PDB file of N, CA and C in Angstrom:
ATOM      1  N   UNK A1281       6.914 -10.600   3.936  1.00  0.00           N
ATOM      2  CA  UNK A1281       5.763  -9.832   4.382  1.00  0.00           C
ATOM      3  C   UNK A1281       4.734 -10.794   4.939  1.00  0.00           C
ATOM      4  N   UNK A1282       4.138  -9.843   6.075  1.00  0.00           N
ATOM      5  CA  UNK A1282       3.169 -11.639   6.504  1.00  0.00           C
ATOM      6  C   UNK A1282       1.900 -11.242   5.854  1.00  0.00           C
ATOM      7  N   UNK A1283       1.063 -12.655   6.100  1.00  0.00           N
ATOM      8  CA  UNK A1283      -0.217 -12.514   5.310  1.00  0.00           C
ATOM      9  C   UNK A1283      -1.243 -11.533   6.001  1.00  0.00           C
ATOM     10  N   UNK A1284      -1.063 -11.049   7.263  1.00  0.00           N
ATOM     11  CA  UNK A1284      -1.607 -10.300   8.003  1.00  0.00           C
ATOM     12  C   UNK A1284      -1.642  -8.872   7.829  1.00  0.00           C
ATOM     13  N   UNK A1285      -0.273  -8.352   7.285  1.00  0.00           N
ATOM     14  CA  UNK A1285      -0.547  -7.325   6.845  1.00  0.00           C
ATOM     15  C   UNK A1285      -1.633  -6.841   5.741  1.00  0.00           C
ATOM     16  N   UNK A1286      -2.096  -5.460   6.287  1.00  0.00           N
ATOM     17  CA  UNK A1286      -3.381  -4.994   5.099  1.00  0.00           C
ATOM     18  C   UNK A1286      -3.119  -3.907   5.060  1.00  0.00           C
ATOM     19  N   UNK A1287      -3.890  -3.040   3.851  1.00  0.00           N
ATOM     20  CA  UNK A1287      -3.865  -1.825   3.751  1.00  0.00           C
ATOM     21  C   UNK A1287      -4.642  -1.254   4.316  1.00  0.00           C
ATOM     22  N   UNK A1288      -4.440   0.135   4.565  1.00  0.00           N
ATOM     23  CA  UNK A1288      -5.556   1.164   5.455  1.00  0.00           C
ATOM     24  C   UNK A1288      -6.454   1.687   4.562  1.00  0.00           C
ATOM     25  N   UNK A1289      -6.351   1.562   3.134  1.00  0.00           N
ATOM     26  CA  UNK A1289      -7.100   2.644   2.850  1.00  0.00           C
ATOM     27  C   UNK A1289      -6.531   2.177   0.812  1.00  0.00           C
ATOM     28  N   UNK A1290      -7.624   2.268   0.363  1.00  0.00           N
ATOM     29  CA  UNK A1290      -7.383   2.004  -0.858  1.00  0.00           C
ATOM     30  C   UNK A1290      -6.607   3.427  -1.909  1.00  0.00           C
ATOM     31  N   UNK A1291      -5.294   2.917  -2.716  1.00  0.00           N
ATOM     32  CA  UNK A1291      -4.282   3.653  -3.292  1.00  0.00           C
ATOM     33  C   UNK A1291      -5.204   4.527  -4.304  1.00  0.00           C
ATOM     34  N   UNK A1292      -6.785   3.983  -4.874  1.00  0.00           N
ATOM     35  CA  UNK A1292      -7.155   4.701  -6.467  1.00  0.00           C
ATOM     36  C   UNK A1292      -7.934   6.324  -5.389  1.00  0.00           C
ATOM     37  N   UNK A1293      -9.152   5.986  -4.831  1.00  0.00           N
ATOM     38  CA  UNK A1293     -10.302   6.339  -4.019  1.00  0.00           C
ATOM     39  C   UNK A1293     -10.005   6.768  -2.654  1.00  0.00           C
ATOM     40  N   UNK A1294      -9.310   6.225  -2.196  1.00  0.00           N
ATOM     41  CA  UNK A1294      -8.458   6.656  -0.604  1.00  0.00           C
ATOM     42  C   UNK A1294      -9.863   6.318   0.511  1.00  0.00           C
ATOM     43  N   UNK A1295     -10.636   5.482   0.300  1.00  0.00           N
ATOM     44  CA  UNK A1295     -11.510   4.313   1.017  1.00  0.00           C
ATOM     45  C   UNK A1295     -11.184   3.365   1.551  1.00  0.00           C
ATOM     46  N   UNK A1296     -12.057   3.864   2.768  1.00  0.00           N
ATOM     47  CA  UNK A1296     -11.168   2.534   3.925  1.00  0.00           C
ATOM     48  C   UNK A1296     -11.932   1.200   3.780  1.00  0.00           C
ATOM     49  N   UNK A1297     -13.018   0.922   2.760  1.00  0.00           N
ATOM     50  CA  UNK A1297     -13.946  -0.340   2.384  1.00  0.00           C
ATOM     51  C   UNK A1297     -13.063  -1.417   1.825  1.00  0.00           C
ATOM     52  N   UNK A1298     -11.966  -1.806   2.220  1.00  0.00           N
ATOM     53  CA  UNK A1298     -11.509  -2.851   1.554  1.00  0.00           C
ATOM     54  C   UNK A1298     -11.955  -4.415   2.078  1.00  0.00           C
ATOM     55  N   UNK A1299     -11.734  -5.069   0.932  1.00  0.00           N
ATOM     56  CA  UNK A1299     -11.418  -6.580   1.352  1.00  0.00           C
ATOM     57  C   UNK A1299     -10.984  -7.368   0.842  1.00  0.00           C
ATOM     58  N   UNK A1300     -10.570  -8.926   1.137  1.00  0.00           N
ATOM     59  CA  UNK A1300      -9.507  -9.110   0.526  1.00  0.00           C
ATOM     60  C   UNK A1300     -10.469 -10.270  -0.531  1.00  0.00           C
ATOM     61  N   UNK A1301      -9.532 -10.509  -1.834  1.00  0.00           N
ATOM     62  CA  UNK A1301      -9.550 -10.569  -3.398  1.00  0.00           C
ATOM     63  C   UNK A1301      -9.796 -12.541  -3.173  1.00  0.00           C
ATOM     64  N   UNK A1302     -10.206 -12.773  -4.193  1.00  0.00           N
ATOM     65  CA  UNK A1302     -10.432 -14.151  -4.322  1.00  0.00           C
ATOM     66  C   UNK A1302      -9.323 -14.336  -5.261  1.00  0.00           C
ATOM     67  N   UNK A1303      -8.403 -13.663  -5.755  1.00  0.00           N
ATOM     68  CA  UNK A1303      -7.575 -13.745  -6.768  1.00  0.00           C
ATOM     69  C   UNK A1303      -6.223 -13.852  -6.182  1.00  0.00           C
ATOM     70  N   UNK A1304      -5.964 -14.466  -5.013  1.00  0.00           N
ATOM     71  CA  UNK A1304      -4.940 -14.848  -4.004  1.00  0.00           C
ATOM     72  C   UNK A1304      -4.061 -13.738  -3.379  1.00  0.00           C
ATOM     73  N   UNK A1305      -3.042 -14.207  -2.753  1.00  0.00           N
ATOM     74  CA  UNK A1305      -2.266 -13.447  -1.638  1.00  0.00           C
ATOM     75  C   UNK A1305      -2.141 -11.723  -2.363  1.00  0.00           C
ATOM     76  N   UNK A1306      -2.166 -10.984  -1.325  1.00  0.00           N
ATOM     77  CA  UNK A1306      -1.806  -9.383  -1.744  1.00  0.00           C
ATOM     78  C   UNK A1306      -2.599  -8.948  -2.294  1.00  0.00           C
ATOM     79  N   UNK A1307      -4.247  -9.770  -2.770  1.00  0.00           N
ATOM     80  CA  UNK A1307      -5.288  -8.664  -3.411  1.00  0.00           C
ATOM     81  C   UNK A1307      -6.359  -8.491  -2.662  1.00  0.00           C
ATOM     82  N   UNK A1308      -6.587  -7.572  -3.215  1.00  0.00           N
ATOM     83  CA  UNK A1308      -7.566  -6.519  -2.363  1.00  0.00           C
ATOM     84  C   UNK A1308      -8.525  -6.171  -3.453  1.00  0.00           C
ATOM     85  N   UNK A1309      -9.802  -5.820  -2.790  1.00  0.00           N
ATOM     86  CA  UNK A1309     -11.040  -5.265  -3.621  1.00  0.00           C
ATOM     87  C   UNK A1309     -11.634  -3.992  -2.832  1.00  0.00           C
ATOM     88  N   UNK A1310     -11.862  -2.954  -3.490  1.00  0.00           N
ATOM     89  CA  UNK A1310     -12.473  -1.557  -3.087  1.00  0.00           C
ATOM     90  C   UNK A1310     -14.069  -1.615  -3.318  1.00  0.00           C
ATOM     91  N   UNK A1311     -14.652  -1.548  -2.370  1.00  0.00           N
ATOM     92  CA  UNK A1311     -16.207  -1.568  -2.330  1.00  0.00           C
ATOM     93  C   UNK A1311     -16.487  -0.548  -2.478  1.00  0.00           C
ATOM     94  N   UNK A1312     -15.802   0.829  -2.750  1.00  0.00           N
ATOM     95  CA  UNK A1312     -16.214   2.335  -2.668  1.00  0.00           C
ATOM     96  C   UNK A1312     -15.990   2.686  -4.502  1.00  0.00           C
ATOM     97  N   UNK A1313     -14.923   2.138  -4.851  1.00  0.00           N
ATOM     98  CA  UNK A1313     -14.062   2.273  -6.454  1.00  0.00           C
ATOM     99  C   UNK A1313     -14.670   1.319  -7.329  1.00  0.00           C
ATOM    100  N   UNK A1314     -15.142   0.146  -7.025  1.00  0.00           N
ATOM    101  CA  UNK A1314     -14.952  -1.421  -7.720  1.00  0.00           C
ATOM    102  C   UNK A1314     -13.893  -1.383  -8.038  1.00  0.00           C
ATOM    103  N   UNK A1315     -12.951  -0.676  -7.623  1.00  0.00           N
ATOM    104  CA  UNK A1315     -11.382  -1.372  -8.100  1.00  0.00           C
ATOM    105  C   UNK A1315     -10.856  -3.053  -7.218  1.00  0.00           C
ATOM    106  N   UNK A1316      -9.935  -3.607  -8.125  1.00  0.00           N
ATOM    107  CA  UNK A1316      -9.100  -4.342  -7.347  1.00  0.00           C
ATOM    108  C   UNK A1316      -7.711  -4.009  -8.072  1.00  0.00           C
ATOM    109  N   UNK A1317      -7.179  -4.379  -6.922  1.00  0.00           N
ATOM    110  CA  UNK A1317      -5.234  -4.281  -6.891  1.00  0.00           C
ATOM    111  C   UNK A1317      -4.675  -5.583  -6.031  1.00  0.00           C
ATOM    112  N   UNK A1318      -3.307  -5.026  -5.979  1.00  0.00           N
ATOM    113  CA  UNK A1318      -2.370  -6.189  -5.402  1.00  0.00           C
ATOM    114  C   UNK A1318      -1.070  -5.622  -5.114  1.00  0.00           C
ATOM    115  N   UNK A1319      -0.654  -5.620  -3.623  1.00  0.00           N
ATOM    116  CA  UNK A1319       0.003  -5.270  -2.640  1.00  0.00           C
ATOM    117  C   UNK A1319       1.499  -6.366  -2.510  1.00  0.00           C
ATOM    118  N   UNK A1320       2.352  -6.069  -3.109  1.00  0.00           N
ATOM    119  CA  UNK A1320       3.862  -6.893  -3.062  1.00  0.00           C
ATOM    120  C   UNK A1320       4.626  -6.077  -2.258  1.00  0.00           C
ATOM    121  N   UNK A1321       5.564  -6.484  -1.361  1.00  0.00           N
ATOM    122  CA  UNK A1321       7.074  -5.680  -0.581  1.00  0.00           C
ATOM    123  C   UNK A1321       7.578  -6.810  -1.783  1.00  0.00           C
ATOM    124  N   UNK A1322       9.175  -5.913  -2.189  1.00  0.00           N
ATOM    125  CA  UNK A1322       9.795  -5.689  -3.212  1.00  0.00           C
ATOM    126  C   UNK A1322      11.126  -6.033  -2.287  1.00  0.00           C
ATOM    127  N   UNK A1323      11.183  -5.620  -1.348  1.00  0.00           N
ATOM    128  CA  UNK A1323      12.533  -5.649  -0.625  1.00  0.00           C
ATOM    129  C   UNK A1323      12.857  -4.607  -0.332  1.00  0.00           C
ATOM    130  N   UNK A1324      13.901  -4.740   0.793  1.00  0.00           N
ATOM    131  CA  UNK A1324      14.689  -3.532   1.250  1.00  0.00           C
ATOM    132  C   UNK A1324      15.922  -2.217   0.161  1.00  0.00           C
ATOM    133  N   UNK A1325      15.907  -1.473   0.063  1.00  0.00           N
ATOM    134  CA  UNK A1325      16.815  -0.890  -0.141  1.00  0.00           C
ATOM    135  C   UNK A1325      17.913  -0.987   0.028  1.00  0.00           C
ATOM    136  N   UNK A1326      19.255  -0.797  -0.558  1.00  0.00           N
ATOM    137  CA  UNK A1326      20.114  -1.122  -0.163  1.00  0.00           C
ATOM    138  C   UNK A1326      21.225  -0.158   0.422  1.00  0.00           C
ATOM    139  N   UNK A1327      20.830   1.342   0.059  1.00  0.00           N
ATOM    140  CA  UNK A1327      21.120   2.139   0.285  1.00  0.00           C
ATOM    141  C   UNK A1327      20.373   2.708   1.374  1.00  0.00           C
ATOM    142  N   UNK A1328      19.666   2.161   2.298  1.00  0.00           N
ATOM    143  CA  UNK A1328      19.035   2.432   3.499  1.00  0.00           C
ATOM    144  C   UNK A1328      18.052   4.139   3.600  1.00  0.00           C
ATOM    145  N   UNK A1329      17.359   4.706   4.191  1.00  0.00           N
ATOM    146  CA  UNK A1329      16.956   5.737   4.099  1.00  0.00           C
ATOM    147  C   UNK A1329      17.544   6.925   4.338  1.00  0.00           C
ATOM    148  N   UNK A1330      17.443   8.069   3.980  1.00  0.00           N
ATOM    149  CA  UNK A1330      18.356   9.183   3.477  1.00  0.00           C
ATOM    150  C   UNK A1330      17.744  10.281   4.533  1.00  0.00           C
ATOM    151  N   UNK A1331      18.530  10.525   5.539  1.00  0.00           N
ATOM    152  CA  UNK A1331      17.668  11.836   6.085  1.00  0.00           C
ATOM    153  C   UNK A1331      17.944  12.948   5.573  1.00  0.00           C
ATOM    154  N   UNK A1332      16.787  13.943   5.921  1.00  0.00           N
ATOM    155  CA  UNK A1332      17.490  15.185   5.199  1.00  0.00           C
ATOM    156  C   UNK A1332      17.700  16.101   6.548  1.00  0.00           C
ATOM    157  N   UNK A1333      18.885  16.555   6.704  1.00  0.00           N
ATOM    158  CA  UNK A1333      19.270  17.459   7.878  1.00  0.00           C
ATOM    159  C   UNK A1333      19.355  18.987   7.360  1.00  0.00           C
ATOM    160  N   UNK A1334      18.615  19.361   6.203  1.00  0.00           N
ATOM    161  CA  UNK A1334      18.704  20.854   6.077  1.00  0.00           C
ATOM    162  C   UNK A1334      17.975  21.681   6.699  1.00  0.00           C
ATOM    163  N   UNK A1335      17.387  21.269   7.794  1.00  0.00           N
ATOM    164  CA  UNK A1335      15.961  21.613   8.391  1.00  0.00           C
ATOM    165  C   UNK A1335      15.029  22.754   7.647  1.00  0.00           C
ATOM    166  N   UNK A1336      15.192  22.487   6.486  1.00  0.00           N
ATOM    167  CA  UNK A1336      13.726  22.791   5.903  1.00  0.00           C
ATOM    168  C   UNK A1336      13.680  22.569   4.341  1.00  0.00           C
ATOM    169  N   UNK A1337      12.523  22.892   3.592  1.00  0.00           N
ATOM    170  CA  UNK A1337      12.560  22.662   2.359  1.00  0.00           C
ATOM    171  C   UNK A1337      12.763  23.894   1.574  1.00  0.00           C
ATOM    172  N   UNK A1338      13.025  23.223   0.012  1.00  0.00           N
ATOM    173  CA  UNK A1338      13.744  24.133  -0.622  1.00  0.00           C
ATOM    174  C   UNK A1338      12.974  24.633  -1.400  1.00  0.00           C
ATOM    175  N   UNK A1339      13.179  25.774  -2.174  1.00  0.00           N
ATOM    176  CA  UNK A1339      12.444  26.623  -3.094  1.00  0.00           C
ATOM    177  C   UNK A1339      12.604  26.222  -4.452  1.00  0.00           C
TER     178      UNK A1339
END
């Protein structure tokens, strides 16, 4: 993941006031929440993504 990537919008508050954490790579601080967090990619799946072709949802 590069260091460039950021989030749009904070996961607690859904505020777009972020910035990034003195507490190193992947953290972030919410100026709207006082929250902070931390943003990892985990890796790919290995089972790749699943479409659903039922064209619509179920009951």
């Amino acid at each position: 993941m590069s260091e460039r990537a950021v989030p749009f919008h904070c996961p607690y508050c859904g505020d777009e006031d972020l910035r990034p954490s003195e507490e190193g790579q992947g953290a972030w601080e919410c100026a709207a929440c006082n929250r902070a967090f931390r943003l990892t990619f985990l890796g790919l799946l290995a089972r790749g993504v699943r479409q659903d072709t039922t064209g619509g949802d179920e009951i």
